[in-house]
PDB file of C-alpha atoms and ligand atoms in Angstrom:
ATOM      1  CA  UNK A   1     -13.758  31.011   5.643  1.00 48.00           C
ATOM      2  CA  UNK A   2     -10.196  30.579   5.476  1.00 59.00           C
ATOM      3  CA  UNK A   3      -8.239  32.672   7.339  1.00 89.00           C
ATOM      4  CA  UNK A   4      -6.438  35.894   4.994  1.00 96.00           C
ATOM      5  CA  UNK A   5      -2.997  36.789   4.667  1.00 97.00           C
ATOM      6  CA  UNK A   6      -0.890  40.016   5.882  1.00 98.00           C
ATOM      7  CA  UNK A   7       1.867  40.985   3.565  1.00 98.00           C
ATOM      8  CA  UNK A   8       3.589  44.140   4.518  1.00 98.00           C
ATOM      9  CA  UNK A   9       5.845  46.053   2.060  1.00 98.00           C
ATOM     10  CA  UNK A  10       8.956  48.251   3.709  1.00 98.00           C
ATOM     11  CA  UNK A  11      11.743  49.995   2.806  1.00 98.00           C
ATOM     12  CA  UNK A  12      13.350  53.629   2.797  1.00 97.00           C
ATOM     13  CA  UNK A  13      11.673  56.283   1.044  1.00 96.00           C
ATOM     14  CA  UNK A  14      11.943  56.262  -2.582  1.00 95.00           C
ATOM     15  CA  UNK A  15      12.942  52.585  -2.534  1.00 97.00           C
ATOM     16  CA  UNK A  16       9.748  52.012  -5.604  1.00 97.00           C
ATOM     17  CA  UNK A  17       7.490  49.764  -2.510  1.00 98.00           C
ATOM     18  CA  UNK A  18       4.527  51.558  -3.409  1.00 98.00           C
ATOM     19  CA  UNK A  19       4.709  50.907  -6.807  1.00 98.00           C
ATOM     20  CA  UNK A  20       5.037  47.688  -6.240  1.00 98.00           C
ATOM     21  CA  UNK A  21       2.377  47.417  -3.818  1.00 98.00           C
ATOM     22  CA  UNK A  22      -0.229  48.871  -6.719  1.00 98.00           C
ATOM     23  CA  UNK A  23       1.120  46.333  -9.472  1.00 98.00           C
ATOM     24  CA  UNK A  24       0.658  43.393  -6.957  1.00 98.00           C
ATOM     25  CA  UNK A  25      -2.658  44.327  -6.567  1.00 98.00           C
ATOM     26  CA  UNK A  26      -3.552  44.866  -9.726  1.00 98.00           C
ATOM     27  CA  UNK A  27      -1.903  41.306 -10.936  1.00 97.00           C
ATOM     28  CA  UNK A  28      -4.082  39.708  -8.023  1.00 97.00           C
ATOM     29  CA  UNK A  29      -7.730  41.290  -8.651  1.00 96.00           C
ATOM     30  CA  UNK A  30      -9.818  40.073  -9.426  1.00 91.00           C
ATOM     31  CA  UNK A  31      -8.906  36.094  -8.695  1.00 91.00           C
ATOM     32  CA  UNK A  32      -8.395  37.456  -4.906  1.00 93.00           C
ATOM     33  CA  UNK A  33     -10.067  39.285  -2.149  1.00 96.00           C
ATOM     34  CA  UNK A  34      -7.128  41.877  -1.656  1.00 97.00           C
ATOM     35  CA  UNK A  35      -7.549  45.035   0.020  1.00 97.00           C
ATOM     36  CA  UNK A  36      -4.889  48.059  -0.232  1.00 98.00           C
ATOM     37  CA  UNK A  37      -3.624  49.755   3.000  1.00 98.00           C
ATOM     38  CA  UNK A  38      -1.388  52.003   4.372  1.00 98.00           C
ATOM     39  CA  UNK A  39       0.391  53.123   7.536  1.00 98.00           C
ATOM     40  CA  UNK A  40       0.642  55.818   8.694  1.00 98.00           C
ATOM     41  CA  UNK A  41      -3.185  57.296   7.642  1.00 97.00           C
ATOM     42  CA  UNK A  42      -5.309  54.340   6.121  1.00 96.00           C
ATOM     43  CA  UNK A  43      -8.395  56.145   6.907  1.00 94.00           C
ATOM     44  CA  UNK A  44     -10.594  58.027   9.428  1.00 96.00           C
ATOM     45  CA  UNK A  45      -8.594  59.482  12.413  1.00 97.00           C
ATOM     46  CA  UNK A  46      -5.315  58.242  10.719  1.00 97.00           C
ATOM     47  CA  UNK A  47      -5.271  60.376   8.346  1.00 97.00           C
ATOM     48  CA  UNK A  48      -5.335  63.311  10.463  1.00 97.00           C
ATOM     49  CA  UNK A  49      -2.290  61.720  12.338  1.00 98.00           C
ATOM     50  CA  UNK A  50      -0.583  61.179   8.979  1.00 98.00           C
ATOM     51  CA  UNK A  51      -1.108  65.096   8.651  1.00 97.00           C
ATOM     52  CA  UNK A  52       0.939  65.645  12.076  1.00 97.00           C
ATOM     53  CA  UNK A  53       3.371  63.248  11.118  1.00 97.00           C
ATOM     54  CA  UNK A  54       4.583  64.019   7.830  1.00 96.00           C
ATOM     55  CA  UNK A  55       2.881  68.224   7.349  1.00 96.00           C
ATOM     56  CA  UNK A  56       3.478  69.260  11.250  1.00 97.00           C
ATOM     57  CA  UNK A  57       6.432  71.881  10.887  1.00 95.00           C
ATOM     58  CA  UNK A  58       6.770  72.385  14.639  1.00 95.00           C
ATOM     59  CA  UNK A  59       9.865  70.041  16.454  1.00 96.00           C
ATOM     60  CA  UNK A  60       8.014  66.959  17.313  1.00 96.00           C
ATOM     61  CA  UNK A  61      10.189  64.422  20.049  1.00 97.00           C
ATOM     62  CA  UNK A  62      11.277  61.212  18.859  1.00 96.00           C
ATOM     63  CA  UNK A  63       9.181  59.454  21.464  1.00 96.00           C
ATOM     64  CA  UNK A  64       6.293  61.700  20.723  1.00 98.00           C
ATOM     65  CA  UNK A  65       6.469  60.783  16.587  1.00 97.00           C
ATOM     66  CA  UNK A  66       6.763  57.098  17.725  1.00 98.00           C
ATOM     67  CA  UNK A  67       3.367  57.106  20.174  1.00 98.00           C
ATOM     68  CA  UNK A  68       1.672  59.267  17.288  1.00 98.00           C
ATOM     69  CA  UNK A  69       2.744  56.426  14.715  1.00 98.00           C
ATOM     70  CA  UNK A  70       1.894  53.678  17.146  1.00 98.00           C
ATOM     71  CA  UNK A  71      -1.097  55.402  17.723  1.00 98.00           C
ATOM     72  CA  UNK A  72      -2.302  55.198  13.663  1.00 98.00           C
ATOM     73  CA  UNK A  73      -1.488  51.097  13.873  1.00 98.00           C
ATOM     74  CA  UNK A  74      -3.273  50.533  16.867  1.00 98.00           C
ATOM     75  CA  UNK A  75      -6.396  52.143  15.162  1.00 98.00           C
ATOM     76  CA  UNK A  76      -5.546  50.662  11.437  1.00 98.00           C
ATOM     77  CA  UNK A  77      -5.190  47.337  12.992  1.00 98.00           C
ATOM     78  CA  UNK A  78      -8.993  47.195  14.572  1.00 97.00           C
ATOM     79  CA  UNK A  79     -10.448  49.084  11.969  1.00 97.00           C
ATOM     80  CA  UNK A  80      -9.193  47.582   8.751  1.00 98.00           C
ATOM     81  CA  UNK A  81      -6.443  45.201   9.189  1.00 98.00           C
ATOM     82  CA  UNK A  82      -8.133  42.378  11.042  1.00 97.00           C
ATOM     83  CA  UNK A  83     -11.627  42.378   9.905  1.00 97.00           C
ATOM     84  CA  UNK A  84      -9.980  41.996   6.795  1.00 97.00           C
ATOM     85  CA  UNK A  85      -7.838  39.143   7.559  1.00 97.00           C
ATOM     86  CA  UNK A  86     -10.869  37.338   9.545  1.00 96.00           C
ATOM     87  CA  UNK A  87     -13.071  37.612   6.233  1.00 96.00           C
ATOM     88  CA  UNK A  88     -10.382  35.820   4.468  1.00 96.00           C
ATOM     89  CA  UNK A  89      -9.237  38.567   2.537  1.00 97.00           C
ATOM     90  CA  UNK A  90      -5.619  39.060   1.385  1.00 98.00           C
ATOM     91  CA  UNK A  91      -3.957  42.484   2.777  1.00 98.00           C
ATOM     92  CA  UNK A  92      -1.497  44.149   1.356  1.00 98.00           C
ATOM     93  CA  UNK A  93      -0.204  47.080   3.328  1.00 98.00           C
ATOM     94  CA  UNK A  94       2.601  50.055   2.675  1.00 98.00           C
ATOM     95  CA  UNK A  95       4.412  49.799   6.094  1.00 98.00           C
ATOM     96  CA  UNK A  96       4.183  48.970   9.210  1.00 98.00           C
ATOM     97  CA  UNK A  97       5.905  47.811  12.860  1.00 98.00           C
ATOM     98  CA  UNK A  98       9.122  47.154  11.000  1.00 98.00           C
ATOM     99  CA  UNK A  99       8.617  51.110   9.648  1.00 98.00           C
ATOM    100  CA  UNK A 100       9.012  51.810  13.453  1.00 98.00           C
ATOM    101  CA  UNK A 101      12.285  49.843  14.514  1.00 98.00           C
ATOM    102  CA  UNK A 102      13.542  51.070  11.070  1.00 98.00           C
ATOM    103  CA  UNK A 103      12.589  54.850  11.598  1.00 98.00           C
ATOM    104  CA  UNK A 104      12.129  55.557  15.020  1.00 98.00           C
ATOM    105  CA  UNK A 105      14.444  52.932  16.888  1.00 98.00           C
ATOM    106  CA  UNK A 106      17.290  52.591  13.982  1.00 98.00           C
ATOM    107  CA  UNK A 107      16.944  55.934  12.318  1.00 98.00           C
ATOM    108  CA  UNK A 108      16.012  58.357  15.671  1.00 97.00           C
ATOM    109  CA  UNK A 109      18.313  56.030  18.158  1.00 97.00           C
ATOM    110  CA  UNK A 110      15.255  55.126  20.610  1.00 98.00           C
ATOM    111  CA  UNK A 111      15.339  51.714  22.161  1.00 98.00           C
ATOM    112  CA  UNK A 112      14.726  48.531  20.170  1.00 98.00           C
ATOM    113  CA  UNK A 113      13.540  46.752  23.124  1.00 98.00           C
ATOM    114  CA  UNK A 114      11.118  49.529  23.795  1.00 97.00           C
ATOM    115  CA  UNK A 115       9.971  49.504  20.379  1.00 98.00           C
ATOM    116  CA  UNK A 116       9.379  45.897  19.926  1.00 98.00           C
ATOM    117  CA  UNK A 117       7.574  46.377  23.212  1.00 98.00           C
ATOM    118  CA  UNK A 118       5.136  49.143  21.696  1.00 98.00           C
ATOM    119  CA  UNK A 119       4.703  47.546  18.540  1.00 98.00           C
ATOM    120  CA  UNK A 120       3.661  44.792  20.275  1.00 98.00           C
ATOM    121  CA  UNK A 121       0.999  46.709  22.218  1.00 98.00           C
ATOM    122  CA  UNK A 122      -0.629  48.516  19.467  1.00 98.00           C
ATOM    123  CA  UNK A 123      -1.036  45.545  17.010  1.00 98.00           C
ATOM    124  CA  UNK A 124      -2.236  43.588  19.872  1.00 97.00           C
ATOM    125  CA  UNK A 125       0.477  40.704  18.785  1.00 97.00           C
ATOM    126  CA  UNK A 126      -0.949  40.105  15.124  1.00 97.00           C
ATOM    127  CA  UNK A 127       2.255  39.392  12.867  1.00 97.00           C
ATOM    128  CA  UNK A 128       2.505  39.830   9.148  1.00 98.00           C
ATOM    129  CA  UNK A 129       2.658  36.825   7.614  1.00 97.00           C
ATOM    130  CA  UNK A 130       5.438  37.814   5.183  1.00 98.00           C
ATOM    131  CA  UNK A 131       7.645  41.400   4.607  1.00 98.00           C
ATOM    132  CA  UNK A 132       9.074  42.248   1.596  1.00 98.00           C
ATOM    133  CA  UNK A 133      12.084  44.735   2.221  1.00 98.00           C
ATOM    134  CA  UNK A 134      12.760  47.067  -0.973  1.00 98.00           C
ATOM    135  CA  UNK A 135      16.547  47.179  -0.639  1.00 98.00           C
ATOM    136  CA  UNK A 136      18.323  50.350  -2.856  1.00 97.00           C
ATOM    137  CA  UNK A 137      20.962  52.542  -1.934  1.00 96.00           C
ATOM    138  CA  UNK A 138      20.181  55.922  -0.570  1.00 95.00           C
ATOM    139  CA  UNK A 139      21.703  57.983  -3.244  1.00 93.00           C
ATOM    140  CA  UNK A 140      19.361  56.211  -5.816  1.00 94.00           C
ATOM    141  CA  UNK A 141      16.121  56.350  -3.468  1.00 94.00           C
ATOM    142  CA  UNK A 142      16.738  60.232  -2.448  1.00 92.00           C
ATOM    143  CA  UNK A 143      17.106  61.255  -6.836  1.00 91.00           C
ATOM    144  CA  UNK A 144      13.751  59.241  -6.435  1.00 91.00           C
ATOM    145  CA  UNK A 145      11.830  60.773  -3.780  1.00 92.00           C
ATOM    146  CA  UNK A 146      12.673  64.434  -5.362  1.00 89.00           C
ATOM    147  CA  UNK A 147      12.849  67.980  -4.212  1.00 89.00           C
ATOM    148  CA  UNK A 148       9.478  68.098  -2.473  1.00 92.00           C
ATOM    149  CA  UNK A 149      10.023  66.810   0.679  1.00 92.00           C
ATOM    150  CA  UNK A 150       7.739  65.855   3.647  1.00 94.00           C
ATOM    151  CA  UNK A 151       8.996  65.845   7.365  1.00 93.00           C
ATOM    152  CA  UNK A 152      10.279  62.470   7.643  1.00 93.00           C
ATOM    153  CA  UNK A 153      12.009  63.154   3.798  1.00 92.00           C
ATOM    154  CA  UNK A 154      14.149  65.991   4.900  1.00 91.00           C
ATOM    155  CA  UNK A 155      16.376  64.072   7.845  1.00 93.00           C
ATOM    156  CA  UNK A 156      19.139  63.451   5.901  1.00 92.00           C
ATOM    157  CA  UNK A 157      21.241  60.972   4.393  1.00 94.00           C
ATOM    158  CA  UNK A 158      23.076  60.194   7.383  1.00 96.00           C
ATOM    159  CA  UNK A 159      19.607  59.285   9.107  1.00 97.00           C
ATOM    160  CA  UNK A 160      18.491  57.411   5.528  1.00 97.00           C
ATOM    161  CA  UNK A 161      21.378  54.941   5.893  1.00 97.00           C
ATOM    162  CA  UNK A 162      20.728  53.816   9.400  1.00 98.00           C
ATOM    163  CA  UNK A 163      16.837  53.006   8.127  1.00 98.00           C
ATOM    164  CA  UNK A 164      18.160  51.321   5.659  1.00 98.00           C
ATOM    165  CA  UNK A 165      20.957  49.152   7.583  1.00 98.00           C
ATOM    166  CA  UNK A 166      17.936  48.648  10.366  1.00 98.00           C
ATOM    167  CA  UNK A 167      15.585  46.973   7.729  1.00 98.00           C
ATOM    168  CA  UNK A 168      18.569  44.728   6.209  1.00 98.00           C
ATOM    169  CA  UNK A 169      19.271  43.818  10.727  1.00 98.00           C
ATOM    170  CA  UNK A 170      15.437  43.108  10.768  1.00 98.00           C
ATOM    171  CA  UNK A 171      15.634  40.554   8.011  1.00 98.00           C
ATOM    172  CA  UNK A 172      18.579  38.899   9.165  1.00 98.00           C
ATOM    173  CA  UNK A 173      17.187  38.536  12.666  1.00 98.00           C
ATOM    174  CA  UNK A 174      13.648  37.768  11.153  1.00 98.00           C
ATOM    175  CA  UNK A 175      15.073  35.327   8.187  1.00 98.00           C
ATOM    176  CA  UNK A 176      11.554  33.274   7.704  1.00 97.00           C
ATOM    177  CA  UNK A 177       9.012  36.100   7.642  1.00 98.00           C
ATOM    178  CA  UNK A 178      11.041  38.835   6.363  1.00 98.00           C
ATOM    179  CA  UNK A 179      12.257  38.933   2.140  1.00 98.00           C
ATOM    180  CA  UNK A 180      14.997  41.352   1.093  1.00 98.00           C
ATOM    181  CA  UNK A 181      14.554  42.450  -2.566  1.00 98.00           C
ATOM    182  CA  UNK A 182      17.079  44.142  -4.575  1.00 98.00           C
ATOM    183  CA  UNK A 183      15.177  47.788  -5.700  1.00 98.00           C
ATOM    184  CA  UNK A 184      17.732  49.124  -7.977  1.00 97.00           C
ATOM    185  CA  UNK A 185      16.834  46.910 -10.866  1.00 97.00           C
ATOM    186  CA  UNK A 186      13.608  48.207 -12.959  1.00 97.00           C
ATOM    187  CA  UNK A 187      10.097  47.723 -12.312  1.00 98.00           C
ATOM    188  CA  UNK A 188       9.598  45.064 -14.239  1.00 98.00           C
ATOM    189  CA  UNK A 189      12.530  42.538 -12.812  1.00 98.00           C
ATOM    190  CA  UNK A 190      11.682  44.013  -9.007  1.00 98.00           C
ATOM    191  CA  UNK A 191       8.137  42.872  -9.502  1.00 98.00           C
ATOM    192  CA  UNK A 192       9.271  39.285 -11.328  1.00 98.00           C
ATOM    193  CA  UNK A 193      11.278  39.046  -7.865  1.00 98.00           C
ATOM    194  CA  UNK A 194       8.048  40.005  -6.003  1.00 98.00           C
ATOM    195  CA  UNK A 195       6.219  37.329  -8.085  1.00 98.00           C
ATOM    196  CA  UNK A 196       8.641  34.557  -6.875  1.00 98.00           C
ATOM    197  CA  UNK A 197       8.283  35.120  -3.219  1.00 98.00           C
ATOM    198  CA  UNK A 198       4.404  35.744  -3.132  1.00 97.00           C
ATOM    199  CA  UNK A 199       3.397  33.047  -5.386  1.00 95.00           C
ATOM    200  CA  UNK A 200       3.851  29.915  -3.096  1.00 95.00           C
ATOM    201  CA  UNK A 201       1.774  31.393  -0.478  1.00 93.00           C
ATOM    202  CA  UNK A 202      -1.636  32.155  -2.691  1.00 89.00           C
TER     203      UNK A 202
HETATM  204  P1  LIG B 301       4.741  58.159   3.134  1.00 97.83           P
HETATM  205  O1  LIG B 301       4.407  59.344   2.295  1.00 97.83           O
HETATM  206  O2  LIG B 301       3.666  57.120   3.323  1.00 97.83           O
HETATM  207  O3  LIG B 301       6.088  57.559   2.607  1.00 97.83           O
HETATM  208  P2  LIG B 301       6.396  56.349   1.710  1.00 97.83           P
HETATM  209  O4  LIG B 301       5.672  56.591   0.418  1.00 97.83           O
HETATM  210  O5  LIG B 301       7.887  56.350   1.592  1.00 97.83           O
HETATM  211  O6  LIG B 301       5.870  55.138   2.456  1.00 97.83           O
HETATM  212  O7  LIG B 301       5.235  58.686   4.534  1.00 97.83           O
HETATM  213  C1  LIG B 301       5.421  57.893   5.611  1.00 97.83           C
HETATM  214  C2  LIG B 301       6.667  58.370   6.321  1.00 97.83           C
HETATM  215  O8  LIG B 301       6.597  58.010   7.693  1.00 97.83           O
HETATM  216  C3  LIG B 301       7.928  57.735   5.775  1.00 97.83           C
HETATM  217  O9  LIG B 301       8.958  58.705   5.768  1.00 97.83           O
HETATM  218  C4  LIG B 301       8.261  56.684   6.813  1.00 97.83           C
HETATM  219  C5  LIG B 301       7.726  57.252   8.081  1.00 97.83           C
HETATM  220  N1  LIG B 301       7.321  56.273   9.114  1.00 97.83           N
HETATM  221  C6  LIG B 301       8.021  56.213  10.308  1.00 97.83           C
HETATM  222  O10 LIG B 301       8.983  56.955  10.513  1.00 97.83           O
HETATM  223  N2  LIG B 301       7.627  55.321  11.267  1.00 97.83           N
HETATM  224  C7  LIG B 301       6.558  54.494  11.097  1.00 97.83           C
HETATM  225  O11 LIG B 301       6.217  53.696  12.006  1.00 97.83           O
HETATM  226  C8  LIG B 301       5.834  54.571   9.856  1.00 97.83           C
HETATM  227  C9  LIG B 301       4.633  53.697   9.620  1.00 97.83           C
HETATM  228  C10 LIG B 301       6.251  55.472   8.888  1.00 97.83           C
END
């Protein structure tokens, strides 16, 4: 069978991906094989590493939250990602190695070099085949996220805006696999965008 496709969705929190994500899928089933994944906590031991990540209220080092999310990808990528992708299967999944240059190397200052490195490591060198970046200005994202906040949520708005300037440096290095959308405009008209970009690969 033909081989599947790996379409990753990114952006800050509260920039509507998820949403998206859902509708996509929806729109897709049941013409396509699609499956629905996330990072960090898919399934299985990942979500008891999303519980450290985002519940854990002790300090957790930069380097240590980057291992624990490399960890989760290195385990989501055996167990779900590429089985899927080898049975021909379209996946669609809610972040991933770009979450960790974004987060961890733009947002938390660590190395981009070390990053890539790591990434690189964990998924084993598989490569989304496309990236949509939800693009919306942190003001508008934060009123969206609300007042209960998880451990990555409460960093700031200081920390928000270097994600969301490290996504927009991803795309520009990464012009061919990696799609900035505009996420202030509604649902509807973000998902018409989303609808362009996906429909000449399927
Ligand atoms: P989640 O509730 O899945 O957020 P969202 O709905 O915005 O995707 O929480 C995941 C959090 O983890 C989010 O704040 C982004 C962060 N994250 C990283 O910092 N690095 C990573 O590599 C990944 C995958 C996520």
């Amino acid at each position: 069978m033909k081989k599947g496709l790996f379409i990753t969705f990114e952006g800050a929190d509260g920039c509507g991906k998820t949403t998206q994500l859902n509708r996509l899928a929806d729109y897709l089933t049941p013409a396509k094989a699609i499956i629905k994944t996330r990072e960090p906590g898919a399934k299985g031991l990942g979500e008891k590493l999303r519980e450290i990540l985002l519940n854990y209220d002790g300090e957790i080092a930069p380097r240590c939250e980057s291992f624990l999310f490399l960890a989760d990808r290195a385990q989501h990528i055996e167990q779900i990602v590429k089985p899927a992708i080898n049975e021909g299967k379209i996946v669609l999944c809610d972040r991933h190695t770009d979450s960790t240059v974004a987060y961890q190397g733009y947002g938390r200052g660590l190395d981009l070099n070390e990053i890539n490195y790591l990434n690189n490591l964990a998924t084993g060198g598989l490569k989304p085949d496309l990236t949509i970046v939800f693009d919306v200005d942190i003001e508008t994202s934060m009123t969206r996220v609300g007042t209960e906040k998880d451990r990555m949520e409460t960093a700031g708005i200081e920390f928000f805006n270097r994600v969301r300037n490290g996504y927009l440096e991803i795309a520009k290095q990464e012009p061919e696999r990696v799609k900035v959308l505009n996420a202030a405009k509604s649902i509807d008209e973000v998902f018409s965008d989303l609808l362009n970009i996906i429909k000449p690969l399927i």
